[in-house]
mmCIF file of C-alpha atoms in Angstrom:
data_model
loop_
_atom_site.group_PDB
_atom_site.id
_atom_site.type_symbol
_atom_site.label_atom_id
_atom_site.label_comp_id
_atom_site.label_asym_id
_atom_site.label_seq_id
_atom_site.Cartn_x
_atom_site.Cartn_y
_atom_site.Cartn_z
ATOM 1 C CA UNK Z 1 -64.819 -61.340 70.725
ATOM 2 C CA UNK Z 2 -65.486 -61.672 74.461
ATOM 3 C CA UNK Z 3 -67.964 -64.315 75.656
ATOM 4 C CA UNK Z 4 -68.893 -61.986 78.531
ATOM 5 C CA UNK Z 5 -71.305 -59.152 77.719
ATOM 6 C CA UNK Z 6 -70.933 -57.156 80.936
ATOM 7 C CA UNK Z 7 -70.579 -53.588 79.583
ATOM 8 C CA UNK Z 8 -67.673 -52.522 81.804
ATOM 9 C CA UNK Z 9 -64.132 -53.793 82.288
ATOM 10 C CA UNK Z 10 -63.151 -56.679 84.555
ATOM 11 C CA UNK Z 11 -61.620 -54.416 87.209
ATOM 12 C CA UNK Z 12 -65.134 -53.399 88.340
ATOM 13 C CA UNK Z 13 -66.628 -56.886 88.247
ATOM 14 C CA UNK Z 14 -67.235 -58.621 91.588
ATOM 15 C CA UNK Z 15 -66.638 -61.988 89.866
ATOM 16 C CA UNK Z 16 -63.202 -61.037 88.566
ATOM 17 C CA UNK Z 17 -61.250 -63.337 90.889
ATOM 18 C CA UNK Z 18 -63.339 -66.423 90.064
ATOM 19 C CA UNK Z 19 -64.036 -65.744 86.385
ATOM 20 C CA UNK Z 20 -62.259 -68.130 84.004
ATOM 21 C CA UNK Z 21 -62.817 -66.077 80.852
ATOM 22 C CA UNK Z 22 -60.094 -64.082 79.105
ATOM 23 C CA UNK Z 23 -60.034 -60.743 80.936
ATOM 24 C CA UNK Z 24 -57.833 -59.041 78.342
ATOM 25 C CA UNK Z 25 -60.204 -59.933 75.507
ATOM 26 C CA UNK Z 26 -63.225 -58.792 77.499
ATOM 27 C CA UNK Z 27 -61.606 -55.447 78.333
ATOM 28 C CA UNK Z 28 -60.749 -54.872 74.679
ATOM 29 C CA UNK Z 29 -64.334 -55.658 73.738
ATOM 30 C CA UNK Z 30 -65.793 -53.361 76.422
ATOM 31 C CA UNK Z 31 -63.522 -50.481 75.388
ATOM 32 C CA UNK Z 32 -64.381 -50.987 71.718
ATOM 33 C CA UNK Z 33 -68.096 -50.695 72.556
ATOM 34 C CA UNK Z 34 -67.496 -47.355 74.297
ATOM 35 C CA UNK Z 35 -65.303 -46.024 71.506
ATOM 36 C CA UNK Z 36 -67.931 -46.874 68.847
ATOM 37 C CA UNK Z 37 -70.113 -44.075 70.186
ATOM 38 C CA UNK Z 38 -67.394 -41.422 69.908
ATOM 39 C CA UNK Z 39 -66.912 -39.670 66.580
ATOM 40 C CA UNK Z 40 -63.448 -38.162 67.071
ATOM 41 C CA UNK Z 41 -60.709 -39.048 69.560
ATOM 42 C CA UNK Z 42 -57.853 -36.596 70.125
ATOM 43 C CA UNK Z 43 -54.855 -36.950 72.454
ATOM 44 C CA UNK Z 44 -53.107 -33.883 73.880
ATOM 45 C CA UNK Z 45 -49.428 -34.571 74.461
ATOM 46 C CA UNK Z 46 -46.079 -33.036 75.353
ATOM 47 C CA UNK Z 47 -42.771 -34.699 75.971
ATOM 48 C CA UNK Z 48 -41.988 -32.251 78.745
ATOM 49 C CA UNK Z 49 -43.977 -31.309 81.832
ATOM 50 C CA UNK Z 50 -44.848 -27.767 82.809
ATOM 51 C CA UNK Z 51 -45.813 -26.533 79.342
ATOM 52 C CA UNK Z 52 -49.526 -26.164 80.136
ATOM 53 C CA UNK Z 53 -50.833 -29.331 78.500
ATOM 54 C CA UNK Z 54 -53.725 -29.764 80.948
ATOM 55 C CA UNK Z 55 -54.608 -26.078 80.618
ATOM 56 C CA UNK Z 56 -54.782 -26.458 76.840
ATOM 57 C CA UNK Z 57 -56.863 -29.647 77.125
ATOM 58 C CA UNK Z 58 -59.313 -28.023 79.533
ATOM 59 C CA UNK Z 59 -59.843 -24.836 77.550
ATOM 60 C CA UNK Z 60 -59.984 -26.664 74.226
ATOM 61 C CA UNK Z 61 -62.639 -28.988 75.639
ATOM 62 C CA UNK Z 62 -64.692 -26.097 77.006
ATOM 63 C CA UNK Z 63 -64.361 -24.210 73.701
ATOM 64 C CA UNK Z 64 -65.694 -27.182 71.721
ATOM 65 C CA UNK Z 65 -68.521 -27.685 74.232
ATOM 66 C CA UNK Z 66 -69.543 -24.028 73.972
ATOM 67 C CA UNK Z 67 -69.817 -24.510 70.217
ATOM 68 C CA UNK Z 68 -72.478 -27.130 70.838
ATOM 69 C CA UNK Z 69 -70.390 -30.282 70.479
ATOM 70 C CA UNK Z 70 -70.745 -33.120 72.977
ATOM 71 C CA UNK Z 71 -67.296 -33.406 74.541
ATOM 72 C CA UNK Z 72 -65.610 -35.765 76.973
ATOM 73 C CA UNK Z 73 -62.285 -35.117 78.677
ATOM 74 C CA UNK Z 74 -60.381 -38.162 79.943
ATOM 75 C CA UNK Z 75 -57.687 -37.143 82.413
ATOM 76 C CA UNK Z 76 -55.062 -39.848 81.846
ATOM 77 C CA UNK Z 77 -52.307 -37.958 83.666
ATOM 78 C CA UNK Z 78 -52.190 -40.449 86.526
ATOM 79 C CA UNK Z 79 -49.504 -38.712 88.588
ATOM 80 C CA UNK Z 80 -50.866 -35.196 88.072
ATOM 81 C CA UNK Z 81 -54.639 -35.301 87.529
ATOM 82 C CA UNK Z 82 -55.280 -31.552 87.633
ATOM 83 C CA UNK Z 83 -58.206 -31.082 85.272
ATOM 84 C CA UNK Z 84 -60.899 -31.425 88.009
ATOM 85 C CA UNK Z 85 -59.257 -28.583 89.935
ATOM 86 C CA UNK Z 86 -59.124 -26.428 86.789
ATOM 87 C CA UNK Z 87 -62.877 -26.907 86.341
ATOM 88 C CA UNK Z 88 -63.786 -26.399 89.990
ATOM 89 C CA UNK Z 89 -64.882 -29.974 90.731
ATOM 90 C CA UNK Z 90 -61.939 -31.263 92.782
ATOM 91 C CA UNK Z 91 -63.189 -33.552 95.564
ATOM 92 C CA UNK Z 92 -66.276 -34.750 93.667
ATOM 93 C CA UNK Z 93 -67.014 -38.463 93.370
ATOM 94 C CA UNK Z 94 -68.228 -40.471 90.393
ATOM 95 C CA UNK Z 95 -71.349 -42.643 90.606
ATOM 96 C CA UNK Z 96 -71.583 -46.274 89.563
ATOM 97 C CA UNK Z 97 -74.497 -47.759 87.619
ATOM 98 C CA UNK Z 98 -75.338 -51.156 86.128
ATOM 99 C CA UNK Z 99 -73.745 -49.946 82.890
ATOM 100 C CA UNK Z 100 -70.508 -48.650 84.458
ATOM 101 C CA UNK Z 101 -69.310 -45.372 85.958
ATOM 102 C CA UNK Z 102 -70.920 -42.056 85.064
ATOM 103 C CA UNK Z 103 -68.492 -39.263 84.169
ATOM 104 C CA UNK Z 104 -69.000 -35.903 85.856
ATOM 105 C CA UNK Z 105 -70.954 -33.405 83.774
ATOM 106 C CA UNK Z 106 -69.439 -29.973 84.392
ATOM 107 C CA UNK Z 107 -71.189 -28.157 81.534
ATOM 108 C CA UNK Z 108 -74.297 -29.131 79.534
ATOM 109 C CA UNK Z 109 -72.047 -30.602 76.811
ATOM 110 C CA UNK Z 110 -68.881 -31.419 78.750
ATOM 111 C CA UNK Z 111 -68.155 -34.592 80.732
ATOM 112 C CA UNK Z 112 -64.898 -35.424 82.505
ATOM 113 C CA UNK Z 113 -63.370 -38.410 84.278
ATOM 114 C CA UNK Z 114 -60.176 -38.413 86.305
ATOM 115 C CA UNK Z 115 -58.298 -40.483 88.849
ATOM 116 C CA UNK Z 116 -58.751 -37.502 91.129
ATOM 117 C CA UNK Z 117 -62.430 -38.498 91.519
ATOM 118 C CA UNK Z 118 -61.533 -42.029 92.621
ATOM 119 C CA UNK Z 119 -58.986 -41.434 95.393
ATOM 120 C CA UNK Z 120 -59.633 -40.280 98.941
ATOM 121 C CA UNK Z 121 -56.918 -37.620 99.137
ATOM 122 C CA UNK Z 122 -55.839 -35.970 95.838
ATOM 123 C CA UNK Z 123 -52.715 -34.652 97.590
ATOM 124 C CA UNK Z 124 -51.290 -38.153 98.109
ATOM 125 C CA UNK Z 125 -48.846 -39.434 95.455
ATOM 126 C CA UNK Z 126 -49.875 -42.286 93.167
ATOM 127 C CA UNK Z 127 -47.242 -44.994 93.665
ATOM 128 C CA UNK Z 128 -48.252 -47.588 91.098
ATOM 129 C CA UNK Z 129 -46.423 -50.073 88.953
ATOM 130 C CA UNK Z 130 -47.344 -50.428 85.288
ATOM 131 C CA UNK Z 131 -49.868 -53.222 85.913
ATOM 132 C CA UNK Z 132 -51.961 -50.990 88.174
ATOM 133 C CA UNK Z 133 -51.749 -48.144 85.668
ATOM 134 C CA UNK Z 134 -52.952 -50.452 82.907
ATOM 135 C CA UNK Z 135 -55.986 -51.471 84.987
ATOM 136 C CA UNK Z 136 -56.916 -47.839 85.624
ATOM 137 C CA UNK Z 137 -56.539 -46.850 81.975
ATOM 138 C CA UNK Z 138 -58.767 -49.781 81.006
ATOM 139 C CA UNK Z 139 -61.394 -48.456 83.428
ATOM 140 C CA UNK Z 140 -61.025 -44.905 82.115
ATOM 141 C CA UNK Z 141 -61.665 -46.013 78.544
ATOM 142 C CA UNK Z 142 -63.969 -48.988 79.063
ATOM 143 C CA UNK Z 143 -65.860 -48.540 82.341
ATOM 144 C CA UNK Z 144 -66.710 -44.837 82.063
ATOM 145 C CA UNK Z 145 -70.110 -44.393 80.411
ATOM 146 C CA UNK Z 146 -69.008 -41.728 77.936
ATOM 147 C CA UNK Z 147 -72.101 -42.204 75.797
ATOM 148 C CA UNK Z 148 -72.396 -40.535 72.403
ATOM 149 C CA UNK Z 149 -69.721 -37.868 71.991
ATOM 150 C CA UNK Z 150 -68.532 -35.714 69.130
ATOM 151 C CA UNK Z 151 -65.082 -35.402 70.713
ATOM 152 C CA UNK Z 152 -63.117 -37.258 73.359
ATOM 153 C CA UNK Z 153 -59.999 -35.358 74.438
ATOM 154 C CA UNK Z 154 -57.417 -37.400 76.333
ATOM 155 C CA UNK Z 155 -54.931 -35.486 78.471
ATOM 156 C CA UNK Z 156 -51.826 -37.681 78.425
ATOM 157 C CA UNK Z 157 -49.022 -37.466 80.987
ATOM 158 C CA UNK Z 158 -45.728 -35.903 79.874
ATOM 159 C CA UNK Z 159 -43.364 -38.125 77.927
ATOM 160 C CA UNK Z 160 -43.687 -41.077 75.604
ATOM 161 C CA UNK Z 161 -43.830 -43.867 78.175
ATOM 162 C CA UNK Z 162 -46.186 -46.593 79.273
ATOM 163 C CA UNK Z 163 -49.342 -44.531 79.858
ATOM 164 C CA UNK Z 164 -49.241 -42.833 76.462
ATOM 165 C CA UNK Z 165 -48.533 -46.108 74.654
ATOM 166 C CA UNK Z 166 -51.290 -47.890 76.585
ATOM 167 C CA UNK Z 167 -53.973 -45.259 75.903
ATOM 168 C CA UNK Z 168 -53.322 -45.283 72.161
ATOM 169 C CA UNK Z 169 -53.358 -49.077 72.156
ATOM 170 C CA UNK Z 170 -56.632 -49.200 74.095
ATOM 171 C CA UNK Z 171 -58.452 -46.587 71.998
ATOM 172 C CA UNK Z 172 -57.555 -48.418 68.823
ATOM 173 C CA UNK Z 173 -57.936 -45.506 66.403
ATOM 174 C CA UNK Z 174 -56.881 -42.018 67.425
ATOM 175 C CA UNK Z 175 -57.949 -39.285 65.012
ATOM 176 C CA UNK Z 176 -55.137 -36.900 65.876
ATOM 177 C CA UNK Z 177 -52.709 -35.480 68.405
ATOM 178 C CA UNK Z 178 -52.291 -31.896 69.597
ATOM 179 C CA UNK Z 179 -48.729 -31.213 70.732
ATOM 180 C CA UNK Z 180 -48.213 -28.489 73.336
ATOM 181 C CA UNK Z 181 -44.956 -26.588 73.718
ATOM 182 C CA UNK Z 182 -43.522 -23.330 75.018
ATOM 183 C CA UNK Z 183 -41.205 -21.138 72.920
ATOM 184 C CA UNK Z 184 -37.809 -21.999 74.455
ATOM 185 C CA UNK Z 185 -35.356 -23.972 72.321
ATOM 186 C CA UNK Z 186 -34.799 -26.546 75.072
ATOM 187 C CA UNK Z 187 -38.528 -27.375 75.037
ATOM 188 C CA UNK Z 188 -38.787 -27.337 71.262
ATOM 189 C CA UNK Z 189 -36.302 -30.204 71.135
ATOM 190 C CA UNK Z 190 -38.909 -32.280 72.931
ATOM 191 C CA UNK Z 191 -41.550 -31.425 70.340
ATOM 192 C CA UNK Z 192 -39.706 -33.584 67.820
ATOM 193 C CA UNK Z 193 -39.919 -36.542 70.213
ATOM 194 C CA UNK Z 194 -43.677 -36.072 70.529
ATOM 195 C CA UNK Z 195 -44.030 -35.836 66.752
ATOM 196 C CA UNK Z 196 -42.004 -38.982 66.152
ATOM 197 C CA UNK Z 197 -43.941 -40.770 68.887
ATOM 198 C CA UNK Z 198 -47.260 -39.851 67.227
ATOM 199 C CA UNK Z 199 -46.091 -40.948 63.815
ATOM 200 C CA UNK Z 200 -44.636 -44.201 65.106
ATOM 201 C CA UNK Z 201 -47.971 -44.850 66.850
ATOM 202 C CA UNK Z 202 -49.938 -44.179 63.624
ATOM 203 C CA UNK Z 203 -51.552 -41.110 65.157
ATOM 204 C CA UNK Z 204 -51.895 -38.177 62.732
ATOM 205 C CA UNK Z 205 -50.411 -34.960 64.121
ATOM 206 C CA UNK Z 206 -53.045 -32.215 64.030
ATOM 207 C CA UNK Z 207 -50.466 -29.577 64.899
ATOM 208 C CA UNK Z 208 -48.532 -27.691 67.536
ATOM 209 C CA UNK Z 209 -49.782 -25.171 70.108
ATOM 210 C CA UNK Z 210 -47.279 -22.635 71.448
ATOM 211 C CA UNK Z 211 -48.333 -21.904 75.031
ATOM 212 C CA UNK Z 212 -47.028 -18.994 77.146
ATOM 213 C CA UNK Z 213 -46.018 -17.330 73.887
ATOM 214 C CA UNK Z 214 -45.706 -13.760 75.086
ATOM 215 C CA UNK Z 215 -47.020 -11.550 77.865
ATOM 216 C CA UNK Z 216 -49.824 -9.097 77.189
ATOM 217 C CA UNK Z 217 -49.172 -6.022 79.293
ATOM 218 C CA UNK Z 218 -52.276 -5.326 81.421
ATOM 219 C CA UNK Z 219 -51.647 -1.569 81.137
ATOM 220 C CA UNK Z 220 -50.575 -0.791 77.568
ATOM 221 C CA UNK Z 221 -51.787 -4.076 76.007
ATOM 222 C CA UNK Z 222 -48.414 -4.416 74.299
ATOM 223 C CA UNK Z 223 -46.720 -7.800 73.824
ATOM 224 C CA UNK Z 224 -43.638 -8.627 75.882
ATOM 225 C CA UNK Z 225 -41.460 -11.626 75.057
ATOM 226 C CA UNK Z 226 -40.813 -13.518 78.290
ATOM 227 C CA UNK Z 227 -39.772 -16.945 76.985
ATOM 228 C CA UNK Z 228 -39.213 -15.748 73.409
ATOM 229 C CA UNK Z 229 -41.884 -16.334 70.786
ATOM 230 C CA UNK Z 230 -42.217 -17.957 67.384
ATOM 231 C CA UNK Z 231 -40.478 -21.208 68.275
ATOM 232 C CA UNK Z 232 -43.631 -23.227 67.651
ATOM 233 C CA UNK Z 233 -44.007 -21.870 64.132
ATOM 234 C CA UNK Z 234 -40.324 -22.506 63.444
ATOM 235 C CA UNK Z 235 -40.490 -26.167 64.451
ATOM 236 C CA UNK Z 236 -43.681 -26.643 62.414
ATOM 237 C CA UNK Z 237 -41.976 -25.344 59.278
ATOM 238 C CA UNK Z 238 -39.015 -27.613 59.943
ATOM 239 C CA UNK Z 239 -41.154 -30.725 60.393
ATOM 240 C CA UNK Z 240 -43.909 -29.906 57.899
ATOM 241 C CA UNK Z 241 -46.616 -29.538 60.561
ATOM 242 C CA UNK Z 242 -49.583 -27.224 61.022
ATOM 243 C CA UNK Z 243 -49.068 -24.443 63.542
ATOM 244 C CA UNK Z 244 -52.323 -24.286 65.488
ATOM 245 C CA UNK Z 245 -51.747 -21.015 67.307
ATOM 246 C CA UNK Z 246 -50.174 -19.064 70.143
ATOM 247 C CA UNK Z 247 -51.609 -18.857 73.648
ATOM 248 C CA UNK Z 248 -50.374 -15.652 75.308
ATOM 249 C CA UNK Z 249 -48.835 -15.729 78.761
ATOM 250 C CA UNK Z 250 -51.655 -14.222 80.776
ATOM 251 C CA UNK Z 251 -51.686 -14.194 84.608
ATOM 252 C CA UNK Z 252 -55.465 -14.585 84.463
ATOM 253 C CA UNK Z 253 -55.079 -18.035 82.932
ATOM 254 C CA UNK Z 254 -53.272 -19.259 86.043
ATOM 255 C CA UNK Z 255 -55.654 -17.423 88.344
ATOM 256 C CA UNK Z 256 -58.744 -18.888 86.713
ATOM 257 C CA UNK Z 257 -57.275 -22.398 86.768
ATOM 258 C CA UNK Z 258 -56.698 -22.011 90.503
ATOM 259 C CA UNK Z 259 -60.223 -20.625 90.905
ATOM 260 C CA UNK Z 260 -61.699 -23.602 89.064
ATOM 261 C CA UNK Z 261 -62.998 -21.705 86.055
ATOM 262 C CA UNK Z 262 -61.980 -22.152 82.437
ATOM 263 C CA UNK Z 263 -60.228 -19.083 81.056
ATOM 264 C CA UNK Z 264 -62.281 -19.112 77.847
ATOM 265 C CA UNK Z 265 -65.557 -18.751 79.761
ATOM 266 C CA UNK Z 266 -64.227 -16.118 82.171
ATOM 267 C CA UNK Z 267 -62.729 -13.947 79.414
ATOM 268 C CA UNK Z 268 -64.485 -14.869 76.148
ATOM 269 C CA UNK Z 269 -63.253 -11.735 74.330
ATOM 270 C CA UNK Z 270 -59.603 -12.070 75.347
ATOM 271 C CA UNK Z 271 -56.763 -12.903 72.969
ATOM 272 C CA UNK Z 272 -56.358 -16.254 74.692
ATOM 273 C CA UNK Z 273 -60.016 -17.197 74.192
ATOM 274 C CA UNK Z 274 -59.843 -16.159 70.536
ATOM 275 C CA UNK Z 275 -56.700 -18.254 70.117
ATOM 276 C CA UNK Z 276 -58.450 -21.319 71.564
ATOM 277 C CA UNK Z 277 -61.383 -20.726 69.222
ATOM 278 C CA UNK Z 278 -59.046 -20.741 66.217
ATOM 279 C CA UNK Z 279 -57.214 -23.833 67.499
ATOM 280 C CA UNK Z 280 -60.520 -25.666 67.904
ATOM 281 C CA UNK Z 281 -61.534 -24.743 64.333
ATOM 282 C CA UNK Z 282 -58.299 -26.168 62.956
ATOM 283 C CA UNK Z 283 -58.831 -29.362 64.950
ATOM 284 C CA UNK Z 284 -62.391 -29.665 63.612
ATOM 285 C CA UNK Z 285 -61.254 -29.236 60.009
ATOM 286 C CA UNK Z 286 -58.377 -31.700 60.427
ATOM 287 C CA UNK Z 287 -60.346 -34.594 61.896
ATOM 288 C CA UNK Z 288 -63.226 -34.154 59.433
ATOM 289 C CA UNK Z 289 -60.806 -34.160 56.523
ATOM 290 C CA UNK Z 290 -59.078 -37.264 57.888
ATOM 291 C CA UNK Z 291 -62.417 -39.049 58.129
ATOM 292 C CA UNK Z 292 -63.430 -38.051 54.602
ATOM 293 C CA UNK Z 293 -60.108 -39.228 53.180
ATOM 294 C CA UNK Z 294 -60.301 -42.534 55.041
ATOM 295 C CA UNK Z 295 -63.877 -43.030 53.805
ATOM 296 C CA UNK Z 296 -62.823 -42.387 50.211
ATOM 297 C CA UNK Z 297 -59.964 -44.888 50.525
ATOM 298 C CA UNK Z 298 -62.253 -47.494 52.069
ATOM 299 C CA UNK Z 299 -64.880 -47.012 49.352
ATOM 300 C CA UNK Z 300 -62.203 -47.307 46.686
ATOM 301 C CA UNK Z 301 -60.960 -50.551 48.186
ATOM 302 C CA UNK Z 302 -64.473 -51.932 48.584
ATOM 303 C CA UNK Z 303 -65.498 -51.785 44.920
ATOM 304 C CA UNK Z 304 -68.413 -54.223 44.603
ATOM 305 C CA UNK Z 305 -68.049 -57.384 42.496
ATOM 306 C CA UNK Z 306 -70.669 -57.112 39.786
ATOM 307 C CA UNK Z 307 -70.456 -60.640 38.410
ATOM 308 C CA UNK Z 308 -68.748 -62.855 35.858
ATOM 309 C CA UNK Z 309 -68.921 -62.443 32.083
ATOM 310 C CA UNK Z 310 -68.720 -65.848 30.338
ATOM 311 C CA UNK Z 311 -66.336 -66.211 27.419
ATOM 312 C CA UNK Z 312 -68.120 -66.937 24.159
ATOM 313 C CA UNK Z 313 -65.933 -69.141 21.894
ATOM 314 C CA UNK Z 314 -67.414 -67.358 18.864
ATOM 315 C CA UNK Z 315 -65.662 -64.172 19.938
ATOM 316 C CA UNK Z 316 -62.260 -65.811 20.213
ATOM 317 C CA UNK Z 317 -60.150 -65.986 17.057
#
């Protein structure tokens, strides 16, 4: 346990350079205090870029918030922090308090934090070594005042490298991962890497989302296969995973992201919005079931000791 009780991580402390205490231990402690207030923590991952991972994270977060859950979205994609733009808050700044940094509230039940809020020009590249990335991820998890949340969604960068490993290590217990893919075979190969990464990291795989599944014709409403379809279901059957659903390839999704509005709020009756609603339900069921199973195991292991029964010599032959 840390001897320092400052509620945020050392990177924000003005005494960091002169402090003789163990900074690593304090950061772990500060992050653990934040994570205690969050019921479920879910990471959204893909081993390949360009599959719409941030789009899925954004719309899944908004969907859960619209259901009444308190949701936080942590944009951990350091080199491509696009979630603020997708929610129309690019260029905003976060405010510091005595308790840490306040996330930006974009809906009554939705808070977000991103590196995009902390840099002067979002168009400039982030040229950081791993040490600097680690410091930022510590701040994202331990200095942001997430408060009490039902769900924290973490948008991880593509791949299975340092950032993804660090986030999972910092959170401590991740309740599940949502893996995003598109239907092409070349992308589906990368799904296996994400699955193995989750399992090796002791993160339960909630399931796979097939994004850009097919195109809904704006005129006849028929379905047109652009990048094929069904690959997500196929890989789930092969690996014994849950298929969470298909997100159709809809030009309005891209348009609304560029306009800074979540697709599910702009078109609540669309096939895409309905798909996100079903995906969110499956995530809810999965994490609740995981918690119930873990509670049962813990209760089984923690059988109380009721006392000793003395041996009466008269009962021994």
